[in-house]
PDB file of C-alpha atoms and ligand atoms in Angstrom:
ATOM      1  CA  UNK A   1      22.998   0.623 -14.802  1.00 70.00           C
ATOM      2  CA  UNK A   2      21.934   4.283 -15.320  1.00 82.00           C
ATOM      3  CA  UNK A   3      19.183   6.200 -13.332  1.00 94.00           C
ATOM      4  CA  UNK A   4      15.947   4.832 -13.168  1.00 96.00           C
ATOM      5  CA  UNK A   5      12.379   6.981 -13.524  1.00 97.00           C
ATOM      6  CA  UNK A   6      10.249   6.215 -10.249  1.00 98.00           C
ATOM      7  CA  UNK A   7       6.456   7.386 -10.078  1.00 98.00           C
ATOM      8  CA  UNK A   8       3.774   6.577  -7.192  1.00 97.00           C
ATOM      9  CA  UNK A   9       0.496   7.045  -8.719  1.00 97.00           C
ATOM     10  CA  UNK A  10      -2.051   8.098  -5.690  1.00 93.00           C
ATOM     11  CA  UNK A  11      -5.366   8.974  -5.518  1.00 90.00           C
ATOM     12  CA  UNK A  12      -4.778  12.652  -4.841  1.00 91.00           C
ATOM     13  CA  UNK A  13      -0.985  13.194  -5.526  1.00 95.00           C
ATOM     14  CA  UNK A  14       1.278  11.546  -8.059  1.00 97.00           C
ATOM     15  CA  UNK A  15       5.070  11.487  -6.996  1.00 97.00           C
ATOM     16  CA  UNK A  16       7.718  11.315  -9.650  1.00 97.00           C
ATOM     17  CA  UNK A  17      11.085  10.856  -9.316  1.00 97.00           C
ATOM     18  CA  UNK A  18      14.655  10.019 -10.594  1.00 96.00           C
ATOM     19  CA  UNK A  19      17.527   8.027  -9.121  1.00 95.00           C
ATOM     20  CA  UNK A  20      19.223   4.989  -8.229  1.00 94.00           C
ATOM     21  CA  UNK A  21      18.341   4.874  -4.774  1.00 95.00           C
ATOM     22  CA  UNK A  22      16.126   6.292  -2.317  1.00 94.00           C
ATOM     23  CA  UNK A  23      18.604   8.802  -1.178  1.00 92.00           C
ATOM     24  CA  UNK A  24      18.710  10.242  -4.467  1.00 87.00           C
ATOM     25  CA  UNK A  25      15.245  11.101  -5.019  1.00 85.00           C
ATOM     26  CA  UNK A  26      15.219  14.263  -2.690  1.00 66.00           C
ATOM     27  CA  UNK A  27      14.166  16.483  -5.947  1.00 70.00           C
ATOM     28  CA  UNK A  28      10.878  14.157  -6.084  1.00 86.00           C
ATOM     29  CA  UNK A  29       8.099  16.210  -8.107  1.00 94.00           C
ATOM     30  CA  UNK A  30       4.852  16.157  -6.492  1.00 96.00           C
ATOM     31  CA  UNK A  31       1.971  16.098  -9.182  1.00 96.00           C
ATOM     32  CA  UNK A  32      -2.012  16.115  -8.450  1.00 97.00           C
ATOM     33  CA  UNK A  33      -3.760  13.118  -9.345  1.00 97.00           C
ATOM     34  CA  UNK A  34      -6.485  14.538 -12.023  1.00 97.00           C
ATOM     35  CA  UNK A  35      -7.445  12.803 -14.790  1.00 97.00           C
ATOM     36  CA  UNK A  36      -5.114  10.229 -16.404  1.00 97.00           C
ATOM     37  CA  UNK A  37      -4.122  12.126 -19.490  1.00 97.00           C
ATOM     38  CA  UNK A  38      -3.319  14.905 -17.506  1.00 98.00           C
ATOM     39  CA  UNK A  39      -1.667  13.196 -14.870  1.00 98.00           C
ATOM     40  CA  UNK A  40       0.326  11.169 -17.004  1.00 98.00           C
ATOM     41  CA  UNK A  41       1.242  13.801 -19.622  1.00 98.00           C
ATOM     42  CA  UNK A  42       2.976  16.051 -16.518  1.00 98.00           C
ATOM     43  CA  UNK A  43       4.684  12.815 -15.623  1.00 97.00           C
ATOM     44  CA  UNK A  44       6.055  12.442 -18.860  1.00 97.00           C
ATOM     45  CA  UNK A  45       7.094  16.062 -19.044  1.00 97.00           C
ATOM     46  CA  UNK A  46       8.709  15.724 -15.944  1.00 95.00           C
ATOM     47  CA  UNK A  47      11.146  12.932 -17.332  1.00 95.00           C
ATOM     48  CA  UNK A  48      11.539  13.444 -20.519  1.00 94.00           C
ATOM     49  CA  UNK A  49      15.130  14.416 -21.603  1.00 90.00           C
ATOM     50  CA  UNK A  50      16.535  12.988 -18.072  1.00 93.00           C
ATOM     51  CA  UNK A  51      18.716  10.018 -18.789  1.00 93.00           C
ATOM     52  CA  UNK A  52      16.470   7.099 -17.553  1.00 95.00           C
ATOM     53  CA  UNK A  53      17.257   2.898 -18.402  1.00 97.00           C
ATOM     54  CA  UNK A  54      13.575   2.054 -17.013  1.00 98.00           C
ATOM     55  CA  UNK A  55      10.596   3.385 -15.480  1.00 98.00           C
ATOM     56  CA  UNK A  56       9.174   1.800 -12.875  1.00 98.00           C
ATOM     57  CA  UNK A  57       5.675   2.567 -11.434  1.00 98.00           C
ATOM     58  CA  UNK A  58       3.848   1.832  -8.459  1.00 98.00           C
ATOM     59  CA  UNK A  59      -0.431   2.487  -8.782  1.00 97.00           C
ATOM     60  CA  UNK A  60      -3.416   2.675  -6.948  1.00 95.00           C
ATOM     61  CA  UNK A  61      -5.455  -0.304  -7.918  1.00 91.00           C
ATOM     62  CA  UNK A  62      -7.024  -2.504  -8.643  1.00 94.00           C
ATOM     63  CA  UNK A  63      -4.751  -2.834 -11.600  1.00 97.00           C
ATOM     64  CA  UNK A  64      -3.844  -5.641 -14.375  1.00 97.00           C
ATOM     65  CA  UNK A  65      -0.419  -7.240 -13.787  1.00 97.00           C
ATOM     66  CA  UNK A  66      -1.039 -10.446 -16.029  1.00 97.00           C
ATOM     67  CA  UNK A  67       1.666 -10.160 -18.895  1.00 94.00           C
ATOM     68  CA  UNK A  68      -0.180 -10.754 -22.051  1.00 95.00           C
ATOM     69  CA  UNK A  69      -3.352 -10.476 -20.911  1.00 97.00           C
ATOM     70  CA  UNK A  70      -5.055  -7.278 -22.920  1.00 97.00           C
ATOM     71  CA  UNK A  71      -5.970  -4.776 -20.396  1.00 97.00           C
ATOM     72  CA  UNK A  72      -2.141  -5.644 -18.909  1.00 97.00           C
ATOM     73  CA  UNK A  73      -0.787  -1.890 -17.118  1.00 97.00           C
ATOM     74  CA  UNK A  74      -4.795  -1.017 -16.627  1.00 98.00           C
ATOM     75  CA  UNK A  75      -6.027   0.317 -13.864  1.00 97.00           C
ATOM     76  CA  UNK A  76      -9.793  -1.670 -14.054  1.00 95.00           C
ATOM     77  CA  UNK A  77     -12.418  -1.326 -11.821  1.00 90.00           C
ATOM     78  CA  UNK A  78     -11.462   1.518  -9.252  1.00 88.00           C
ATOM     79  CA  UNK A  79     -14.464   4.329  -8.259  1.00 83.00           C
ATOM     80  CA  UNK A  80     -12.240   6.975  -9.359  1.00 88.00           C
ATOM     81  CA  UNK A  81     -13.255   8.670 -11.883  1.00 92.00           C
ATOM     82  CA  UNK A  82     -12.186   8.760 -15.163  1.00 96.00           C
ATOM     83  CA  UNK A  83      -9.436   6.261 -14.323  1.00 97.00           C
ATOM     84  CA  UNK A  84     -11.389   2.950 -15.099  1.00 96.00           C
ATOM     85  CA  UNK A  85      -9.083   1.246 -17.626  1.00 96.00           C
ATOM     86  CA  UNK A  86      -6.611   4.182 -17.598  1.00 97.00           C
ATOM     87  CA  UNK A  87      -3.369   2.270 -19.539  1.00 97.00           C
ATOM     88  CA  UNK A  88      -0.721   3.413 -17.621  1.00 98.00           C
ATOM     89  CA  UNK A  89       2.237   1.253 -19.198  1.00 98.00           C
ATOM     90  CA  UNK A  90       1.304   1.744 -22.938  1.00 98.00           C
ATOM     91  CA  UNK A  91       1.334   5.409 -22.604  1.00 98.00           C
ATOM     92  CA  UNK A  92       4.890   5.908 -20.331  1.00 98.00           C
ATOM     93  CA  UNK A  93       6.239   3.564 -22.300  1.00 97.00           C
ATOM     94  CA  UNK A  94       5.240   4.871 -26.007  1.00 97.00           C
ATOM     95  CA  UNK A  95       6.155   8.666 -24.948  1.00 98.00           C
ATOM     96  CA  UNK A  96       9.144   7.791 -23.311  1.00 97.00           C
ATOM     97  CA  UNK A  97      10.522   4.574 -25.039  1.00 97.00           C
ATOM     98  CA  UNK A  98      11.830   2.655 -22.188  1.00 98.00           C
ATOM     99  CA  UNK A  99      10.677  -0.103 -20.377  1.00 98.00           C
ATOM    100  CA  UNK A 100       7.935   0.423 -17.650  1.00 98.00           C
ATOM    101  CA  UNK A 101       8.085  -1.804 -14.565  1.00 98.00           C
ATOM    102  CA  UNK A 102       4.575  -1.516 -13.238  1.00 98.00           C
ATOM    103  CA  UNK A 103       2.720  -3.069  -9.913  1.00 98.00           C
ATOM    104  CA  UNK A 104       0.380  -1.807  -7.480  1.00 97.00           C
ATOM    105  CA  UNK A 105       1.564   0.809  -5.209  1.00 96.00           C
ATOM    106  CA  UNK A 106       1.409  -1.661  -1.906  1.00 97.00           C
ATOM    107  CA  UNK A 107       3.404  -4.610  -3.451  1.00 97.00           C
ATOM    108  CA  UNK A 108       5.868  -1.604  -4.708  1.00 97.00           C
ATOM    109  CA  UNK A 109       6.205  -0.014  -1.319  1.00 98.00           C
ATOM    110  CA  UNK A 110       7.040  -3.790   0.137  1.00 98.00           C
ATOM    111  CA  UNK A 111       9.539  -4.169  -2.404  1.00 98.00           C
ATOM    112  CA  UNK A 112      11.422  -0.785  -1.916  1.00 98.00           C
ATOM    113  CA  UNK A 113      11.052  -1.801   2.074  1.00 98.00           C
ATOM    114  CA  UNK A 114      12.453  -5.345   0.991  1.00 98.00           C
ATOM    115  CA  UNK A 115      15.261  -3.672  -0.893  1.00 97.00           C
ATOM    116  CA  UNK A 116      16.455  -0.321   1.364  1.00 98.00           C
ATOM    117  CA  UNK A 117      13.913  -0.483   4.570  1.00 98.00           C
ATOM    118  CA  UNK A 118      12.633  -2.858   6.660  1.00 98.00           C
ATOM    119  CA  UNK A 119      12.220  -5.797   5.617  1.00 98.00           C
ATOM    120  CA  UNK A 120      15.805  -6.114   3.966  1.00 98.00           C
ATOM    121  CA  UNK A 121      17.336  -9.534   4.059  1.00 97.00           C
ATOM    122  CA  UNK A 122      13.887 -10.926   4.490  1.00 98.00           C
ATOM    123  CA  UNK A 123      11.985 -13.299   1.849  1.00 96.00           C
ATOM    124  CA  UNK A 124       8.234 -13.254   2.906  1.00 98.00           C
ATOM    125  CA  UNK A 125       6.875  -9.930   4.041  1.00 98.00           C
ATOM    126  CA  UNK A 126       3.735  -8.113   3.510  1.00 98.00           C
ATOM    127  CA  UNK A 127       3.194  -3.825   3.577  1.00 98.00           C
ATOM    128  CA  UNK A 128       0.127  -2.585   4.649  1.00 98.00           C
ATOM    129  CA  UNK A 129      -0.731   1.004   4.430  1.00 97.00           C
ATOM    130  CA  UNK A 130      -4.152   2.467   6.190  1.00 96.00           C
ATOM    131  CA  UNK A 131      -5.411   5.623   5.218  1.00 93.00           C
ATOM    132  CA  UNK A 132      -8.286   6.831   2.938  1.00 91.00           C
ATOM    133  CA  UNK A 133      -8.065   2.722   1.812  1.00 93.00           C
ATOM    134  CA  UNK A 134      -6.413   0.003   3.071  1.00 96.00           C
ATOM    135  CA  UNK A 135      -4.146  -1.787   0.878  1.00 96.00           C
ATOM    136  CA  UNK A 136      -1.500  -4.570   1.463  1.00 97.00           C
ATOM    137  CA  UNK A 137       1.273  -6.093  -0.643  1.00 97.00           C
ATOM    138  CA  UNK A 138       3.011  -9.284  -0.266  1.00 98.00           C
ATOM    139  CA  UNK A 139       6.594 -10.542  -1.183  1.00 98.00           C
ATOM    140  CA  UNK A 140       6.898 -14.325  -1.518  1.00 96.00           C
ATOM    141  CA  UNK A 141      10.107 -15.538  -1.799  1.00 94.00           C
ATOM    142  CA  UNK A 142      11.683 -11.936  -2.979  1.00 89.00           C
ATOM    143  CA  UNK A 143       8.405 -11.443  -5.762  1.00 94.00           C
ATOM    144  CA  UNK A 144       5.740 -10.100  -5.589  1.00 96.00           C
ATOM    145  CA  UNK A 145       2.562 -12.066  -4.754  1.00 96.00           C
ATOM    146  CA  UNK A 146       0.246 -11.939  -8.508  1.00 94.00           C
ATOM    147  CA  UNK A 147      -2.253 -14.657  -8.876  1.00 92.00           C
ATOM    148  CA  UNK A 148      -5.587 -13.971 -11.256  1.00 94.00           C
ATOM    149  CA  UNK A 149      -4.812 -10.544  -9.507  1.00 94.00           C
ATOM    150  CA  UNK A 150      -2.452  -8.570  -6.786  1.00 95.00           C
ATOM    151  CA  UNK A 151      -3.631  -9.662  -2.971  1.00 95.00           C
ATOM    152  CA  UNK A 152      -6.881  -7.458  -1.789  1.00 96.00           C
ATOM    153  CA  UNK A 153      -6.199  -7.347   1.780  1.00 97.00           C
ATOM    154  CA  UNK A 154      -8.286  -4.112   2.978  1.00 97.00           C
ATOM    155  CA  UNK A 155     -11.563  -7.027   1.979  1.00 97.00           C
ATOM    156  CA  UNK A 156     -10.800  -9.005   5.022  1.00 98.00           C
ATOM    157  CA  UNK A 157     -13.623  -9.792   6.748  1.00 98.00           C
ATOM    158  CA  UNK A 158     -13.281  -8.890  10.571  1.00 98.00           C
ATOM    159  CA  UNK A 159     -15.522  -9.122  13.702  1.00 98.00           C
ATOM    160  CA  UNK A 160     -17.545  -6.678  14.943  1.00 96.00           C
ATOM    161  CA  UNK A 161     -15.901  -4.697  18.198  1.00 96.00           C
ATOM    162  CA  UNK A 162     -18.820  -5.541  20.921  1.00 96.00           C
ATOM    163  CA  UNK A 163     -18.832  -1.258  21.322  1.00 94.00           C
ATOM    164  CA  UNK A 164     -18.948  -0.161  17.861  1.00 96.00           C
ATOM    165  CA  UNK A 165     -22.644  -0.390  15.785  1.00 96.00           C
ATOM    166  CA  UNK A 166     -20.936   1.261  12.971  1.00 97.00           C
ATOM    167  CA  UNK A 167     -22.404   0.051   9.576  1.00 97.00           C
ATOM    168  CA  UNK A 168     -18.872   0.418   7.681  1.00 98.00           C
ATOM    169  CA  UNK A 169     -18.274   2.137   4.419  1.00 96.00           C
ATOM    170  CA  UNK A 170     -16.731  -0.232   1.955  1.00 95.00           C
ATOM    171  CA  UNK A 171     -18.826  -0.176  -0.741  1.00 92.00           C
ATOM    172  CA  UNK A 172     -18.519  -3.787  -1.950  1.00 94.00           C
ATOM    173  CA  UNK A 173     -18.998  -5.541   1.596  1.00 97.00           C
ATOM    174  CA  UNK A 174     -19.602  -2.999   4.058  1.00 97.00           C
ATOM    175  CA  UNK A 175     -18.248  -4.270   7.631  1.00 98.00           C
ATOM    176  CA  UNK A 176     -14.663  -5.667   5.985  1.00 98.00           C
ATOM    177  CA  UNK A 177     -11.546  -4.588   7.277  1.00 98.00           C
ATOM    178  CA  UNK A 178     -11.500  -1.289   5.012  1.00 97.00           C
ATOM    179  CA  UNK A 179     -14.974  -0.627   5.709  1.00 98.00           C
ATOM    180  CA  UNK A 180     -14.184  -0.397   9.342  1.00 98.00           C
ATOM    181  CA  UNK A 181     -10.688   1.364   9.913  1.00 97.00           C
ATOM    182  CA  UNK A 182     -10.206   3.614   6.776  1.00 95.00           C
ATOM    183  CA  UNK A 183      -9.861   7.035   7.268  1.00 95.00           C
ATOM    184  CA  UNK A 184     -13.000   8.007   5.856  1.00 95.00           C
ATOM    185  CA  UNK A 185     -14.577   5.387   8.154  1.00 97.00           C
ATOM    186  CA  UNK A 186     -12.980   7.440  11.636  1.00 97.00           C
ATOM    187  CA  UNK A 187     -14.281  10.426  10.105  1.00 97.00           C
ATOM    188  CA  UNK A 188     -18.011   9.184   9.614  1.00 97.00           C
ATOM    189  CA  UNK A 189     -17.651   7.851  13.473  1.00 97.00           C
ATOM    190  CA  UNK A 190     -15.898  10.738  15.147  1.00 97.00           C
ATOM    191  CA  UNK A 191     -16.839  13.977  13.082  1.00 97.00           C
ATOM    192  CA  UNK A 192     -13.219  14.726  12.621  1.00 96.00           C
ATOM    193  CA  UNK A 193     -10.277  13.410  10.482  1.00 95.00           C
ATOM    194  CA  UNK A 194      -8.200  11.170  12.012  1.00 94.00           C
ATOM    195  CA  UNK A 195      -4.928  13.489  12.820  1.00 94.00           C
ATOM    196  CA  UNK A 196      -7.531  15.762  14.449  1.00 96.00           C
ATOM    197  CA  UNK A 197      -8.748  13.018  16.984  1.00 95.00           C
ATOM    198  CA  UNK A 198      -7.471  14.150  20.682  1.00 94.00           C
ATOM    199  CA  UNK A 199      -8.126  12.637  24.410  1.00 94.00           C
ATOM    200  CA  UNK A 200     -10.464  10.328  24.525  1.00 96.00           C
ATOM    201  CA  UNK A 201     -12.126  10.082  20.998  1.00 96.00           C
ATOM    202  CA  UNK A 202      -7.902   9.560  19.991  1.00 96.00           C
ATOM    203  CA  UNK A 203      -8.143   6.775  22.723  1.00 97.00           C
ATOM    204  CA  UNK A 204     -11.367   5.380  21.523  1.00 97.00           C
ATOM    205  CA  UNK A 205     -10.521   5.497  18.062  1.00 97.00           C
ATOM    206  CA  UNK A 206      -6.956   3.674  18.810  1.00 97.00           C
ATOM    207  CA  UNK A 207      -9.122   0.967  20.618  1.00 97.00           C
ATOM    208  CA  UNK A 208     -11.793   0.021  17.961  1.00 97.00           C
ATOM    209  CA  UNK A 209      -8.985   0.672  14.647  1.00 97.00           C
ATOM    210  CA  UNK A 210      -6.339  -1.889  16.223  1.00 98.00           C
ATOM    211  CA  UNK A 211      -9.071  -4.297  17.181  1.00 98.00           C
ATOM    212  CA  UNK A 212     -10.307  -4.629  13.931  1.00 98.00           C
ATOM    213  CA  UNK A 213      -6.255  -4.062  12.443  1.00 98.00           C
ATOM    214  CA  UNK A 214      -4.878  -7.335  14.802  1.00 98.00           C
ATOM    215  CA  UNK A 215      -7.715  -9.284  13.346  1.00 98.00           C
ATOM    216  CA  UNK A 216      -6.412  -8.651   9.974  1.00 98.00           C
ATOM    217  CA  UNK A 217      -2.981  -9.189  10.744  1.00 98.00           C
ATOM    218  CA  UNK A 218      -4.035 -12.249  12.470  1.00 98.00           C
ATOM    219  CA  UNK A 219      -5.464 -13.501   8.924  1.00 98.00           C
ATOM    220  CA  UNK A 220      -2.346 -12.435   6.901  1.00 98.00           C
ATOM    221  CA  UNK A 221       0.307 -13.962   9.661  1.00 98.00           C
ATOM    222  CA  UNK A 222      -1.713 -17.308   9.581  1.00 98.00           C
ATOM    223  CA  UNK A 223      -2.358 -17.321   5.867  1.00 97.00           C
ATOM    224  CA  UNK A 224       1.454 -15.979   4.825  1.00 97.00           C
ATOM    225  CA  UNK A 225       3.593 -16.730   7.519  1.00 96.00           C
ATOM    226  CA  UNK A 226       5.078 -13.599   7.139  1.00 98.00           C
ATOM    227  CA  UNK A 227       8.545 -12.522   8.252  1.00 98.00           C
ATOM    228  CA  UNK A 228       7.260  -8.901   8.774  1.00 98.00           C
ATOM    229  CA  UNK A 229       4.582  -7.509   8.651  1.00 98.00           C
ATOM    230  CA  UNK A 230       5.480  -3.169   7.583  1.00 98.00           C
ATOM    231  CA  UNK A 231       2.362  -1.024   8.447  1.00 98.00           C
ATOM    232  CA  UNK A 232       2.011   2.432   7.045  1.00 97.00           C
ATOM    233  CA  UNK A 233      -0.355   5.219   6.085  1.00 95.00           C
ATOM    234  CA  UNK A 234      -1.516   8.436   7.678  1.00 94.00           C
ATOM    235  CA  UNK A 235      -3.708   6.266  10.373  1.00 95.00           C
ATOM    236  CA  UNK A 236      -0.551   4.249  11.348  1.00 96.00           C
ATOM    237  CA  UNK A 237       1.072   7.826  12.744  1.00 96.00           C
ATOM    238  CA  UNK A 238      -1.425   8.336  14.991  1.00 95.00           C
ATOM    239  CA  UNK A 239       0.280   8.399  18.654  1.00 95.00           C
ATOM    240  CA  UNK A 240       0.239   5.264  20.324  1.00 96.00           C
ATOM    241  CA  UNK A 241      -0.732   3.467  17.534  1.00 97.00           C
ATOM    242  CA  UNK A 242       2.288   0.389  17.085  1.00 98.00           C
ATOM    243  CA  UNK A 243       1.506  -0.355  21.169  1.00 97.00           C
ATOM    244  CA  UNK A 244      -2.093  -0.581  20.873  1.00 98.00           C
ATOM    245  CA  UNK A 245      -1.830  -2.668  17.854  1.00 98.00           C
ATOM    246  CA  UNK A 246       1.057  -4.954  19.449  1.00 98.00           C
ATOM    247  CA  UNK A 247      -1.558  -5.403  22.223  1.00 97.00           C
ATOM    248  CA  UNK A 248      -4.374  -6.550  20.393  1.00 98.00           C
ATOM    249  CA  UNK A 249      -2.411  -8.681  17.984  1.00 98.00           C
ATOM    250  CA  UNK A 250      -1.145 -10.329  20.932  1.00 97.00           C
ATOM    251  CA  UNK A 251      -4.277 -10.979  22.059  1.00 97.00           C
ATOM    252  CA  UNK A 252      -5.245 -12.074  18.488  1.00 97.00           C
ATOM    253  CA  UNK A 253      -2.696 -14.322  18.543  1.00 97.00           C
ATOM    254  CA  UNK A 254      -3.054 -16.271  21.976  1.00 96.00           C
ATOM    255  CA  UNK A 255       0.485 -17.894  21.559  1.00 96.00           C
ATOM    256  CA  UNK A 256      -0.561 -19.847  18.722  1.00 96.00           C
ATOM    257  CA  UNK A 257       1.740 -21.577  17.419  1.00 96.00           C
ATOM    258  CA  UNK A 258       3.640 -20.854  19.653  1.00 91.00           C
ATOM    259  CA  UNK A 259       6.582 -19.113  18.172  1.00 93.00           C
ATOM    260  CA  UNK A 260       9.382 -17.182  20.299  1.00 92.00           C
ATOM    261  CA  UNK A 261       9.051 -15.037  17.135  1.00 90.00           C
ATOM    262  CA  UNK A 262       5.720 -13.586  17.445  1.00 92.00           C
ATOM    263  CA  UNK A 263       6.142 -13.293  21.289  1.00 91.00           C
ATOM    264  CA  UNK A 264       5.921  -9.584  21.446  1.00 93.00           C
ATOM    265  CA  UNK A 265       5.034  -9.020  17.827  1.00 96.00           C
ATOM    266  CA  UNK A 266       8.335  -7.244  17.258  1.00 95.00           C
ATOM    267  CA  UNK A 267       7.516  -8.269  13.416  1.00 97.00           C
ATOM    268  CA  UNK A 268       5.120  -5.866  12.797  1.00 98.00           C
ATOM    269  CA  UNK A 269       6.618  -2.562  12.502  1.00 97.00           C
ATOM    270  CA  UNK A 270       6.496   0.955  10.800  1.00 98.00           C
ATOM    271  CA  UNK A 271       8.034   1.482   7.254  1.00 98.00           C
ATOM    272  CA  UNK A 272      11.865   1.717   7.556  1.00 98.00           C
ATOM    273  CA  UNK A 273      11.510   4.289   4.932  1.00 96.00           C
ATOM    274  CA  UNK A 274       8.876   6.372   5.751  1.00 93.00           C
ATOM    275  CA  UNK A 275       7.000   7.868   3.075  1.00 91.00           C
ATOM    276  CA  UNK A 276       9.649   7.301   0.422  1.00 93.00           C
ATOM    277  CA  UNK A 277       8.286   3.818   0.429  1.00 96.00           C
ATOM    278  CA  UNK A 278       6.410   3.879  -2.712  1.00 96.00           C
ATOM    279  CA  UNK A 279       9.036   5.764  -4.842  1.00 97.00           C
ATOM    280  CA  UNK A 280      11.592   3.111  -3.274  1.00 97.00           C
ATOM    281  CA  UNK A 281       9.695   0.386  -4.774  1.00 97.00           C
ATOM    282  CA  UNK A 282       9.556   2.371  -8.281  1.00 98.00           C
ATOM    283  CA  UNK A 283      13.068   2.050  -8.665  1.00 98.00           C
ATOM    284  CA  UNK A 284      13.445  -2.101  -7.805  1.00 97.00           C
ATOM    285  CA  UNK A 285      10.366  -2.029 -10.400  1.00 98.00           C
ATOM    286  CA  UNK A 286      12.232  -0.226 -12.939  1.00 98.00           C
ATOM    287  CA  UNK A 287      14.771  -2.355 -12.187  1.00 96.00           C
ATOM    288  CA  UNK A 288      13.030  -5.437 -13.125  1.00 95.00           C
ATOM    289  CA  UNK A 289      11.440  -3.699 -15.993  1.00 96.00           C
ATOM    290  CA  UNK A 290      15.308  -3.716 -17.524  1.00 93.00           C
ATOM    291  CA  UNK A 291      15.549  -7.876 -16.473  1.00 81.00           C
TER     292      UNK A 291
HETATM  293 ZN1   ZN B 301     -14.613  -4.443   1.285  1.00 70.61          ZN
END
């Protein structure tokens, strides 16, 4: 097989690559995410007259993945403006006349940490990134999980922390899982991003974000059975974060069922590929796009 186009469609950036593997894609172009045709149109200018078998890309949803249906490679119903029923695949595919792999940019990222990161060698494994949104992506025996739609995971409903009376931003349900812990939520509690939080607003914010996280991953482990569960996104770098969240999903837990495995929750873990991720998982799309 020849090289493979990769793009990771964001809300504020768009990366766009080349490659066979993640290695390869050092020369990754970084685009802004403004409005589709002009997004798309620099994507296509940065591939066009590279060598590519496939395309394969990984979006911010909610996005159509039923083949056949007639909004399939949409985006549909996201608040971003201008990108309700942006068609993504129709457009790559008719300027650039290969075929475009195409999933959301979670179940992506899970395959690319399936493939190269860490979940290789595994079968059932979920990626969950927390940031502005939360998102999460699940691989079910090696594909990923589609049903009438890709899983919604940030729209877990959660418990309210005894210490927190904050109403929660998620504009659908308020108090979900989203609504509580995404970055936009920290900022509305604490005044300040979350990379900015120090002492004990850091230690406060840790508490009440992997409270409400371990409840989530509580759902998923139950409800999946997951083999890993990969957690990324700029609120999964804060310091300390993987040992408060062990903690509380511990707790979560209470040894039920009773596996050795989820004894010290050594299955949930940061991405094995860092922030190449997404772009990983264009590739095995592209890949798939070609059959
Ligand atoms: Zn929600």
């Amino acid at each position: 097989m020849g090289s493979l186009g990769t793009v990771e469609i964001g809300g504020t950036k768009t990366l766009v690559a080349a490659g066979i593997h993640p290695d390869d894609l050092y020369d990754a172009s970084r685009i802004e995410t403004t409005t589709p045709e002009e997004t798309l149109t620099a994507v296509v200018a940065r591939l066009r007259g590279v060598d590519i078998d496939a395309i394969g890309v990984a979006a911010f949803g909610p996005v159509e993945l039923r083949h056949g249906h007639p909004d399939y490679g949409q985006i549909t119903t996201t608040p971003k403006k201008g990108w309700q029923s942006a068609d993504i695949v129709s457009f790559l595919s008719r300027e650039l006349d290969v075929p475009v792999g195409f999933d959301t940019d979670v179940n992506g990222a899970a395959l690319g940490e399936g493939r190269w990161g860490a979940a290789r060698g595994l079968n059932q494994f979920v990626y969950v990134t927390v940031g502005t949104g939360i998102g999460g992506g699940a691989v079910i025996d090696g594909s990923p999980l589609h049903g009438w739609v890709h899983p919604e995971l940030g729209h877990l409903i959660v418990q309210r922390h005894p210490d927190d009376d904050y109403s929660g931003r998620c504009p659908f349900h308020g108090d979900c899982l989203e609504g509580m812990v995404s970055g936009p939520a920290i900022e509305d509690r604490f005044g300040v991003s979350a990379p900015d939080l120090v002492e004990s607003q850091l230690a406060t914010a840790l508490t009440l974000v992997t409270s409400y996280l371990a409840q989530g991953l509580r759902n998923i482990t139950y409800a999946l059975a997951p083999q890993r569960i990969i957690v990324g996104g700029g609120v999964a770098k804060l310091p300390g974060f993987f040992d408060c969240l062990r903690d509380a999903l511990i707790e979560q837990l209470a040894g039920y069922p009773g596996l050795h495995e989820h004894g010290d929750v050594s299955f949930v873990s940061p991405p094995g590929l860092g922030d190449r991720a997404g772009l990983a998982g264009g590739l095995v799309l592209a890949e798939l796009a070609v059959g």
